[in-house]
Short mmCIF file of C-alpha atoms in Angstrom, two decimals:
data_model
loop_
_atom_site.label_atom_id
_atom_site.label_comp_id
_atom_site.label_asym_id
_atom_site.label_seq_id
_atom_site.Cartn_x
_atom_site.Cartn_y
_atom_site.Cartn_z
CA MET A 1 -19.36 28.25 12.05
CA ALA A 2 -19.77 29.61 8.53
CA LYS A 3 -22.76 28.34 6.63
CA GLN A 4 -21.83 26.02 3.77
CA PRO A 5 -23.20 27.08 0.34
CA ALA A 6 -26.08 25.03 -1.05
CA THR A 7 -24.24 24.52 -4.33
CA VAL A 8 -20.64 24.70 -5.46
CA TYR A 9 -19.42 25.67 -8.93
CA GLU A 10 -16.17 23.95 -9.93
CA CYS A 11 -13.94 24.75 -12.90
CA SER A 12 -13.54 21.73 -15.18
CA GLU A 13 -10.08 22.95 -16.26
CA CYS A 14 -8.25 23.68 -12.99
CA GLY A 15 -10.60 22.51 -10.21
CA TRP A 16 -11.12 25.95 -8.61
CA SER A 17 -14.48 26.21 -6.82
CA THR A 18 -16.76 29.06 -5.72
CA GLY A 19 -20.19 29.46 -4.16
CA LYS A 20 -21.65 31.44 -7.08
CA TRP A 21 -21.66 30.97 -10.82
CA MET A 22 -19.18 32.97 -12.87
CA GLY A 23 -18.71 33.13 -16.60
CA ARG A 24 -14.93 33.04 -16.29
CA CYS A 25 -12.77 31.06 -13.88
CA ALA A 26 -10.94 33.43 -11.54
CA ARG A 27 -7.90 31.13 -11.32
CA CYS A 28 -7.16 29.91 -14.86
CA GLY A 29 -9.20 32.43 -16.87
CA SER A 30 -11.16 29.80 -18.86
CA TRP A 31 -14.64 30.79 -20.05
CA GLY A 32 -17.75 28.67 -19.49
CA THR A 33 -15.98 25.95 -17.50
CA LEU A 34 -17.73 26.28 -14.10
CA ASP A 35 -20.07 23.31 -13.49
CA GLN A 36 -22.54 23.01 -10.63
CA HIS A 37 -21.91 20.36 -7.95
CA SER A 38 -23.33 19.49 -4.55
CA PRO A 39 -20.83 20.24 -1.77
CA ALA A 40 -19.28 17.24 -0.08
CA ALA A 41 -20.35 16.58 3.52
CA PRO A 42 -17.66 17.35 6.11
CA SER A 43 -15.87 14.23 7.28
CA ALA A 44 -14.41 13.42 10.68
CA ALA A 45 -10.67 13.53 11.24
CA PRO A 46 -9.09 10.17 10.30
CA ALA A 47 -8.18 7.89 13.18
CA ALA A 48 -4.78 6.23 13.54
CA LEU A 49 -4.68 2.69 12.14
CA ALA A 50 -2.21 -0.14 12.40
CA PRO A 51 0.45 0.22 9.67
CA THR A 52 0.60 -2.41 6.93
CA SER A 53 4.34 -2.83 7.52
CA PRO A 54 6.77 -1.37 10.06
CA ALA A 55 9.07 1.50 9.14
CA GLN A 56 12.60 0.38 8.37
CA PRO A 57 15.97 1.99 7.71
CA ILE A 58 16.48 3.07 4.11
CA THR A 59 19.60 0.90 3.96
CA SER A 60 17.46 -2.16 4.71
CA VAL A 61 15.05 -1.64 1.80
CA PRO A 62 15.89 -4.22 -0.93
CA ALA A 63 17.29 -2.48 -4.00
CA THR A 64 15.85 -5.14 -6.32
CA ALA A 65 12.36 -3.80 -5.59
CA ALA A 66 13.11 -0.69 -7.66
CA ARG A 67 14.93 -2.40 -10.54
CA LYS A 68 13.73 -1.00 -13.85
CA ILE A 69 12.03 -3.16 -16.46
CA PRO A 70 12.77 -2.22 -20.11
CA THR A 71 9.70 -1.38 -22.19
CA GLY A 72 11.18 -2.82 -25.38
CA VAL A 73 11.18 0.67 -26.96
CA SER A 74 14.71 2.01 -26.52
CA GLU A 75 13.80 5.66 -27.13
CA LEU A 76 11.11 5.54 -24.43
CA ASP A 77 13.49 3.77 -22.05
CA ARG A 78 15.97 6.61 -22.65
CA VAL A 79 13.41 9.14 -21.37
CA LEU A 80 12.32 6.96 -18.43
CA GLY A 81 15.89 6.44 -17.32
CA GLY A 82 16.15 2.78 -18.30
CA GLY A 83 12.60 1.44 -18.13
CA LEU A 84 9.59 1.03 -15.86
CA VAL A 85 9.91 0.97 -12.09
CA PRO A 86 7.52 -1.50 -10.35
CA GLY A 87 4.75 0.51 -8.70
CA ALA A 88 5.45 3.65 -10.73
CA VAL A 89 2.63 5.61 -12.37
CA ILE A 90 3.56 7.34 -15.63
CA LEU A 91 1.45 9.97 -17.38
CA LEU A 92 1.96 10.37 -21.14
CA ALA A 93 0.25 13.55 -22.34
CA GLY A 94 -0.11 14.92 -25.84
CA GLU A 95 -2.43 16.51 -28.36
CA PRO A 96 -5.13 14.44 -30.09
CA GLY A 97 -3.77 12.48 -33.05
CA VAL A 98 -0.09 12.86 -32.14
CA GLY A 99 0.25 9.08 -31.69
CA LYS A 100 -0.02 8.40 -27.94
CA SER A 101 -2.29 5.36 -28.29
CA THR A 102 -0.26 3.92 -31.18
CA LEU A 103 3.00 4.23 -29.26
CA LEU A 104 1.61 2.67 -26.09
CA LEU A 105 -0.04 -0.20 -27.96
CA ASP A 106 3.35 -0.98 -29.46
CA VAL A 107 4.88 -0.79 -25.96
CA ALA A 108 2.15 -3.10 -24.65
CA ALA A 109 2.80 -5.70 -27.37
CA LYS A 110 6.57 -5.69 -26.85
CA ALA A 111 6.15 -5.89 -23.08
CA ALA A 112 3.71 -8.79 -23.55
CA ARG A 113 6.21 -10.72 -25.68
CA ALA A 114 8.91 -10.14 -23.07
CA ALA A 115 6.55 -11.20 -20.27
CA ALA A 116 5.67 -14.43 -22.09
CA ARG A 117 9.34 -15.16 -22.70
CA LEU A 118 10.26 -14.57 -19.04
CA GLY A 119 7.22 -16.27 -17.55
CA ARG A 120 5.70 -13.07 -16.13
CA ALA A 121 2.02 -12.10 -15.96
CA PRO A 122 0.33 -10.68 -19.10
CA VAL A 123 -0.03 -7.01 -20.03
CA LEU A 124 -3.44 -5.36 -19.63
CA TYR A 125 -4.51 -2.52 -21.96
CA ILE A 126 -7.72 -0.75 -20.87
CA SER A 127 -9.27 1.64 -23.39
CA GLY A 128 -12.00 4.07 -22.47
CA GLU A 129 -12.01 5.73 -25.89
CA GLU A 130 -12.18 2.77 -28.28
CA SER A 131 -13.80 -0.63 -28.33
CA ALA A 132 -11.63 -3.74 -28.10
CA SER A 133 -12.23 -4.44 -31.81
CA GLN A 134 -11.03 -0.94 -32.75
CA VAL A 135 -7.88 -1.41 -30.70
CA ARG A 136 -7.31 -4.76 -32.42
CA LEU A 137 -7.55 -3.14 -35.86
CA ARG A 138 -4.83 -0.69 -34.87
CA GLY A 139 -2.80 -3.54 -33.41
CA GLU A 140 -2.98 -5.47 -36.69
CA ARG A 141 -1.84 -2.40 -38.61
CA ILE A 142 1.26 -1.86 -36.48
CA GLY A 143 2.01 -5.53 -35.79
CA ALA A 144 1.11 -5.38 -32.09
CA MET A 145 -0.58 -8.77 -31.82
CA ASP A 146 0.26 -11.16 -28.98
CA GLU A 147 -1.67 -13.67 -26.87
CA HIS A 148 -0.09 -12.23 -23.74
CA LEU A 149 -1.67 -8.81 -24.41
CA LEU A 150 -5.14 -8.49 -22.84
CA LEU A 151 -7.61 -5.86 -24.05
CA ALA A 152 -10.57 -4.40 -22.18
CA SER A 153 -12.89 -1.54 -23.06
CA GLU A 154 -14.22 0.16 -19.92
CA SER A 155 -15.30 3.64 -18.87
CA ASP A 156 -16.03 2.81 -15.21
CA ILE A 157 -13.11 2.71 -12.79
CA GLY A 158 -14.77 0.04 -10.66
CA ARG A 159 -15.02 -2.39 -13.57
CA ALA A 160 -11.49 -1.47 -14.65
CA LEU A 161 -10.23 -2.37 -11.17
CA GLY A 162 -12.09 -5.67 -11.53
CA HIS A 163 -10.15 -6.42 -14.72
CA ILE A 164 -6.91 -5.61 -12.92
CA GLU A 165 -7.81 -7.91 -10.02
CA ASN A 166 -8.67 -10.77 -12.36
CA ALA A 167 -5.66 -10.43 -14.68
CA ARG A 168 -3.00 -9.40 -12.12
CA PRO A 169 -0.95 -7.97 -15.02
CA SER A 170 2.75 -7.19 -15.09
CA LEU A 171 2.00 -3.86 -16.82
CA LEU A 172 -1.18 -1.77 -17.01
CA ILE A 173 -1.90 0.83 -19.70
CA VAL A 174 -5.01 3.04 -19.38
CA ASP A 175 -6.14 5.05 -22.42
CA SER A 176 -7.13 7.52 -21.13
CA VAL A 177 -7.47 8.76 -17.56
CA GLN A 178 -9.96 11.44 -18.66
CA THR A 179 -12.42 8.84 -20.04
CA LEU A 180 -12.79 6.81 -16.84
CA ALA A 181 -15.37 7.77 -14.22
CA ASP A 182 -16.17 6.77 -10.65
CA ALA A 183 -19.89 6.23 -10.02
CA GLU A 184 -19.45 7.31 -6.38
CA VAL A 185 -18.07 10.72 -7.33
CA ALA A 186 -20.13 13.63 -8.64
CA GLY A 187 -19.34 15.12 -12.02
CA THR A 188 -18.73 13.87 -15.52
CA ALA A 189 -15.75 11.89 -16.78
CA GLY A 190 -12.78 14.17 -17.30
CA GLY A 191 -13.89 16.66 -14.66
CA PRO A 192 -11.51 17.61 -11.84
CA ALA A 193 -13.22 15.50 -9.18
CA GLN A 194 -13.42 12.46 -11.45
CA VAL A 195 -9.81 12.73 -12.63
CA ARG A 196 -8.65 13.02 -9.02
CA ALA A 197 -10.66 9.99 -7.92
CA VAL A 198 -9.69 7.80 -10.89
CA THR A 199 -6.01 8.68 -10.66
CA ALA A 200 -5.93 8.12 -6.90
CA ALA A 201 -7.51 4.67 -7.34
CA LEU A 202 -4.98 3.65 -10.00
CA VAL A 203 -2.06 5.00 -7.96
CA SER A 204 -3.27 2.98 -4.97
CA VAL A 205 -3.39 -0.21 -7.07
CA ALA A 206 0.07 0.48 -8.49
CA LYS A 207 1.67 0.99 -5.08
CA THR A 208 -0.17 -1.92 -3.43
CA HIS A 209 0.71 -4.53 -6.07
CA GLY A 210 4.01 -3.09 -7.34
CA LEU A 211 2.36 -2.69 -10.74
CA PRO A 212 3.80 -0.23 -13.29
CA VAL A 213 0.94 1.85 -14.72
CA VAL A 214 0.99 4.08 -17.80
CA LEU A 215 -1.83 6.62 -18.16
CA VAL A 216 -2.69 8.52 -21.32
CA GLY A 217 -3.59 12.16 -20.71
CA HIS A 218 -5.14 14.82 -22.90
CA VAL A 219 -3.87 18.38 -23.24
CA THR A 220 -5.77 21.66 -23.51
CA LYS A 221 -5.54 24.22 -26.30
CA ASP A 222 -2.58 25.95 -24.65
CA GLY A 223 -0.65 22.67 -24.39
CA SER A 224 -1.10 22.09 -20.64
CA ILE A 225 -2.37 18.76 -19.30
CA ALA A 226 -6.17 18.65 -19.04
CA GLY A 227 -7.60 18.22 -15.55
CA PRO A 228 -6.56 19.47 -12.12
CA ARG A 229 -2.92 20.17 -11.33
CA VAL A 230 -3.09 17.50 -8.62
CA LEU A 231 -2.99 14.91 -11.42
CA GLU A 232 0.65 15.74 -12.12
CA HIS A 233 1.45 15.57 -8.40
CA LEU A 234 -0.14 12.14 -7.93
CA VAL A 235 1.88 10.40 -10.63
CA ASP A 236 5.61 9.61 -10.52
CA VAL A 237 6.55 10.51 -14.10
CA VAL A 238 5.04 13.06 -16.49
CA CYS A 239 6.03 12.78 -20.16
CA GLN A 240 5.00 15.12 -22.96
CA PHE A 241 4.49 13.62 -26.42
CA GLU A 242 5.14 16.37 -28.95
CA GLY A 243 4.76 16.53 -32.70
CA ASP A 244 3.57 18.69 -35.55
CA LYS A 245 0.92 17.43 -37.96
CA HIS A 246 3.11 18.55 -40.88
CA SER A 247 6.15 16.60 -39.66
CA ARG A 248 6.91 12.91 -39.20
CA LEU A 249 9.03 13.67 -36.15
CA ARG A 250 7.69 12.94 -32.67
CA LEU A 251 9.47 13.77 -29.41
CA VAL A 252 8.90 12.40 -25.93
CA ARG A 253 10.39 14.44 -23.11
CA ALA A 254 10.07 13.97 -19.34
CA VAL A 255 8.68 16.98 -17.48
CA LYS A 256 8.80 15.20 -14.11
CA ASN A 257 10.66 12.00 -13.25
CA ARG A 258 11.12 10.68 -9.72
CA TYR A 259 13.36 7.88 -10.98
CA GLY A 260 15.59 9.59 -13.51
CA ALA A 261 16.65 12.77 -15.27
CA THR A 262 14.28 15.22 -16.93
CA ASP A 263 16.71 16.37 -19.62
CA GLU A 264 16.47 13.33 -21.91
CA VAL A 265 14.49 13.31 -25.16
CA GLY A 266 13.22 10.33 -27.14
CA CYS A 267 12.89 10.65 -30.92
CA PHE A 268 10.29 8.81 -32.98
CA GLU A 269 9.15 8.82 -36.59
CA LEU A 270 5.51 8.50 -37.61
CA THR A 271 5.21 5.87 -40.37
CA GLU A 272 2.39 3.97 -42.06
CA SER A 273 3.13 0.95 -39.87
CA GLY A 274 3.18 2.89 -36.61
CA ILE A 275 5.62 4.95 -34.59
CA VAL A 276 9.25 3.88 -34.88
CA GLY A 277 12.08 4.90 -32.57
CA LEU A 278 14.88 6.98 -34.08
CA PRO A 279 18.19 6.35 -32.31
CA ASP A 280 19.82 8.50 -35.03
CA PRO A 281 17.35 11.21 -36.12
CA SER A 282 19.86 13.20 -38.20
CA GLY A 283 18.36 11.96 -41.47
CA LEU A 284 15.14 13.86 -40.76
CA PHE A 285 16.93 17.14 -40.07
CA LEU A 286 19.51 17.22 -42.86
CA SER A 287 18.95 17.46 -46.60
CA ALA A 288 21.22 15.88 -49.21
CA ARG A 289 23.53 18.86 -48.52
CA ASP A 290 24.12 20.01 -52.09
CA HIS A 291 27.16 22.22 -51.57
CA THR A 292 26.56 24.13 -54.81
CA VAL A 293 23.52 25.90 -53.35
CA PRO A 294 24.02 29.14 -51.41
CA GLY A 295 22.03 29.93 -48.28
CA THR A 296 22.40 26.76 -46.18
CA CYS A 297 24.30 26.16 -42.95
CA VAL A 298 24.05 23.45 -40.29
CA SER A 299 24.09 23.94 -36.53
CA MET A 300 23.91 21.48 -33.63
CA THR A 301 21.21 22.12 -31.03
CA LEU A 302 20.61 20.36 -27.72
CA GLU A 303 17.28 18.73 -26.87
CA GLY A 304 17.85 18.06 -23.20
CA ARG A 305 21.21 16.29 -23.20
CA ARG A 306 20.80 15.05 -26.77
CA PRO A 307 22.60 16.86 -29.62
CA MET A 308 20.54 17.19 -32.80
CA PRO A 309 21.65 18.68 -36.13
CA VAL A 310 19.53 21.44 -37.60
CA GLU A 311 19.98 22.65 -41.17
CA VAL A 312 19.08 26.31 -41.56
CA GLN A 313 18.16 27.55 -45.02
CA GLY A 314 17.99 31.22 -45.93
CA LEU A 315 16.73 33.04 -49.00
CA VAL A 316 17.31 36.74 -49.72
CA VAL A 317 15.58 38.29 -52.75
CA PRO A 318 14.76 41.86 -53.87
CA SER A 319 11.48 43.16 -52.50
CA SER A 320 8.80 44.51 -54.81
CA GLY A 321 7.13 46.46 -52.02
CA ARG A 322 7.23 46.33 -48.26
CA PRO A 323 10.00 43.86 -47.29
CA GLN A 324 8.76 40.51 -45.97
CA ARG A 325 10.28 38.52 -43.10
CA THR A 326 9.02 34.93 -43.08
CA ASN A 327 10.42 32.31 -40.69
CA SER A 328 9.70 28.65 -40.01
CA GLY A 329 11.37 26.59 -37.29
CA VAL A 330 13.35 29.55 -35.94
CA LEU A 331 12.49 32.39 -33.57
CA SER A 332 11.53 35.54 -35.45
CA ALA A 333 13.22 37.73 -32.83
CA ARG A 334 16.58 35.99 -33.29
CA VAL A 335 16.34 36.21 -37.10
CA ALA A 336 15.62 39.94 -36.81
CA MET A 337 18.69 40.31 -34.58
CA MET A 338 20.88 38.44 -37.08
CA VAL A 339 19.62 40.63 -39.93
CA ALA A 340 20.47 43.75 -37.89
CA VAL A 341 23.95 42.39 -37.05
CA LEU A 342 24.67 41.57 -40.71
CA GLN A 343 23.63 45.07 -41.77
CA SER A 344 25.50 46.91 -39.02
CA ARG A 345 28.67 44.81 -38.66
CA LEU A 346 29.16 43.43 -42.18
CA GLY A 347 27.54 46.21 -44.18
CA LEU A 348 25.09 43.93 -46.00
CA SER A 349 22.19 45.90 -47.47
CA LEU A 350 19.18 43.88 -46.33
CA ASP A 351 16.62 46.60 -45.61
CA GLN A 352 14.97 46.34 -49.05
CA LYS A 353 15.12 42.55 -49.31
CA ASP A 354 12.55 39.84 -48.70
CA ILE A 355 14.11 37.40 -46.23
CA PHE A 356 12.97 33.82 -45.68
CA VAL A 357 14.48 31.48 -43.08
CA SER A 358 13.45 27.87 -42.57
CA THR A 359 14.72 24.61 -41.09
CA VAL A 360 14.72 21.19 -42.76
CA GLY A 361 12.37 18.46 -41.58
CA GLY A 362 10.34 20.59 -39.19
CA ALA A 363 13.23 20.89 -36.72
CA GLN A 364 13.24 23.72 -34.19
CA ALA A 365 16.27 26.01 -33.89
CA SER A 366 15.14 28.05 -30.91
CA GLU A 367 18.32 28.24 -28.82
CA PRO A 368 21.02 30.91 -29.23
CA ALA A 369 23.56 28.29 -30.37
CA ALA A 370 21.92 28.41 -33.82
CA ASP A 371 22.61 32.14 -34.25
CA ALA A 372 25.85 31.60 -36.16
CA ALA A 373 24.21 29.20 -38.62
CA ILE A 374 21.32 31.62 -39.23
CA ALA A 375 23.69 34.53 -39.85
CA LEU A 376 25.98 32.52 -42.16
CA ALA A 377 23.04 31.11 -44.13
CA LEU A 378 21.65 34.62 -44.70
CA ALA A 379 25.06 36.03 -45.64
CA SER A 380 25.62 33.15 -48.06
CA ALA A 381 22.21 33.71 -49.64
CA TYR A 382 22.77 37.48 -49.95
CA MET A 383 26.21 37.06 -51.54
CA ASP A 384 25.00 34.12 -53.67
CA LEU A 385 28.04 32.11 -52.59
CA PRO A 386 27.80 28.59 -51.16
CA LEU A 387 29.69 27.84 -47.96
CA ALA A 388 32.61 25.43 -47.91
CA PRO A 389 31.57 21.76 -47.77
CA GLY A 390 31.35 19.96 -44.42
CA VAL A 391 30.83 23.12 -42.35
CA ILE A 392 28.86 23.29 -39.10
CA ALA A 393 28.48 26.53 -37.10
CA ILE A 394 27.77 26.61 -33.37
CA GLY A 395 27.64 29.80 -31.33
CA GLU A 396 25.56 32.69 -30.09
CA VAL A 397 25.95 35.98 -31.95
CA ALA A 398 25.89 39.13 -29.82
CA LEU A 399 24.65 42.48 -31.11
CA THR A 400 28.30 43.52 -31.45
CA GLY A 401 28.84 40.64 -33.87
CA GLU A 402 30.90 38.71 -31.31
CA LEU A 403 30.59 34.92 -31.21
CA ARG A 404 29.76 33.87 -27.66
CA PRO A 405 30.24 30.40 -26.09
CA VAL A 406 27.32 28.00 -25.59
CA THR A 407 26.79 25.09 -23.21
CA GLY A 408 27.51 21.50 -24.14
CA LEU A 409 29.94 22.30 -26.95
CA PRO A 410 31.98 19.06 -26.63
CA GLN A 411 28.83 16.93 -27.00
CA ARG A 412 27.73 18.96 -30.01
CA LEU A 413 31.12 18.62 -31.70
CA ASN A 414 31.35 14.88 -31.01
CA GLU A 415 28.00 14.39 -32.74
CA ALA A 416 29.09 16.63 -35.64
CA ALA A 417 32.26 14.55 -36.10
CA ARG A 418 30.22 11.34 -36.02
CA LEU A 419 27.96 12.67 -38.79
CA GLY A 420 30.92 13.45 -41.04
CA PHE A 421 31.31 17.22 -40.70
CA THR A 422 34.91 18.31 -41.23
CA LEU A 423 34.98 21.96 -40.11
CA ALA A 424 33.32 23.47 -37.04
CA ILE A 425 32.99 27.21 -36.51
CA VAL A 426 32.98 27.90 -32.77
CA PRO A 427 33.47 30.98 -30.55
CA GLU A 428 37.04 32.07 -29.87
CA ARG A 429 36.61 31.65 -26.11
CA THR A 430 36.40 27.86 -26.26
CA ASP A 431 38.30 25.46 -24.01
CA SER A 432 40.56 23.53 -26.39
CA SER A 433 41.19 20.71 -23.88
CA LYS A 434 37.61 19.46 -24.26
CA LEU A 435 37.40 19.50 -28.06
CA PRO A 436 37.21 16.20 -30.00
CA ALA A 437 39.96 15.15 -32.39
CA GLY A 438 37.72 13.95 -35.22
CA ILE A 439 36.84 17.39 -36.60
CA ARG A 440 38.81 20.54 -37.45
CA VAL A 441 37.76 23.37 -35.14
CA GLN A 442 38.05 27.00 -36.25
CA ARG A 443 37.76 29.55 -33.44
CA CYS A 444 36.31 32.87 -34.54
CA ALA A 445 36.04 36.08 -32.55
CA ASP A 446 33.08 37.46 -34.49
CA ILE A 447 30.70 36.76 -37.34
CA ARG A 448 33.02 38.47 -39.86
CA GLN A 449 35.82 36.00 -39.11
CA ALA A 450 33.33 33.15 -39.26
CA LEU A 451 32.15 34.19 -42.72
CA GLU A 452 35.72 34.51 -44.00
CA ALA A 453 36.50 31.02 -42.66
CA VAL A 454 33.61 29.28 -44.43
CA LEU A 455 33.67 30.98 -47.83
CA PRO A 456 35.52 28.75 -50.34
CA THR A 457 38.87 30.12 -51.50
CA GLY A 458 40.04 30.37 -55.07
#
């Protein structure tokens, strides 16, 4: 039998362990993250125990047990597939300051009001990062005050479980899983062993009592969820809360969802009174659309299954030295390709020009469907001619200048028609049977035809 090492060094980022200290983790590559721990004593194989309930046919399981409970926040319900499933554990991860705690406190207050109205148990909010008085101050600011919302400030999982046992809540929110610690487990709060133990304890409570649990999680510098990968496997739903500090827009998208789809996106706006759901986020992504200004074109991107308008703005000016290429909200590689296509296929002289491309409202135009809008915005800016009013361009531009089809075109066009656009530039190879009737559709074989179709006549 191999001799067990006297000490074990475990990575605080990914949980990898080794018998000797290393400056860099061999698995995840993080520096200075290996902490010393005493190895756990080997345990005997578990014995068979009497089951808590007999196995039964899947057709005999009552369907009402998995009925979803709305959170009261429609945009979050959209991502969760309709609401919270009893016994489900949901992990909401995001960068510090993005608004995770504010959003979940609002969810807790709305769920508490619904619970009081329906005669259900109260909602329990456990904070390991703030005191109860600090949480109350935030609650007063966003209007999340209700007698049916219980607050507790704990950093020990044992005491947190005591609060759960006493309150028997209808919903539990823990902020955050990295701040709770188990006194029986070695390591500091937030370490791999502690995160595993705390999460396992909360999952056990959720499954035993049919209690929906929402956990707040931190992310690392590269955007991945802090802690061991087993954390994402233990929970039922993993949601990413995304947002840029320079933008009011916040997005919640499901990375894993055992009870629904993972291609839905919830939109929120950060305001002084909290985080507000945006059922129609187009106002953030579109300017006043002054049609007298050259260099603007709108496209329709897909965030999951949700179409979102993106206004692309381009500026082309003479260069006083080495030409600059500055982009914001778009992929630099795709802009470079569009510049090359415009030079080669349309004969535009852009090699000695400074080119700037940006999107309105901090939107991201990263998919190929925005190629046509980028190319038309740059051509409009170069020619100093505004495009025809009410135009939206959707399509990938190949290096030959050809407009290529994209996925989800009917959904994109339906949303464009709803927003009041009157002319849509789409690839020539488009199935006409699936196009909506509320917008005029112009099929174009290449970017030259597209430009001719959107330049005003006369």
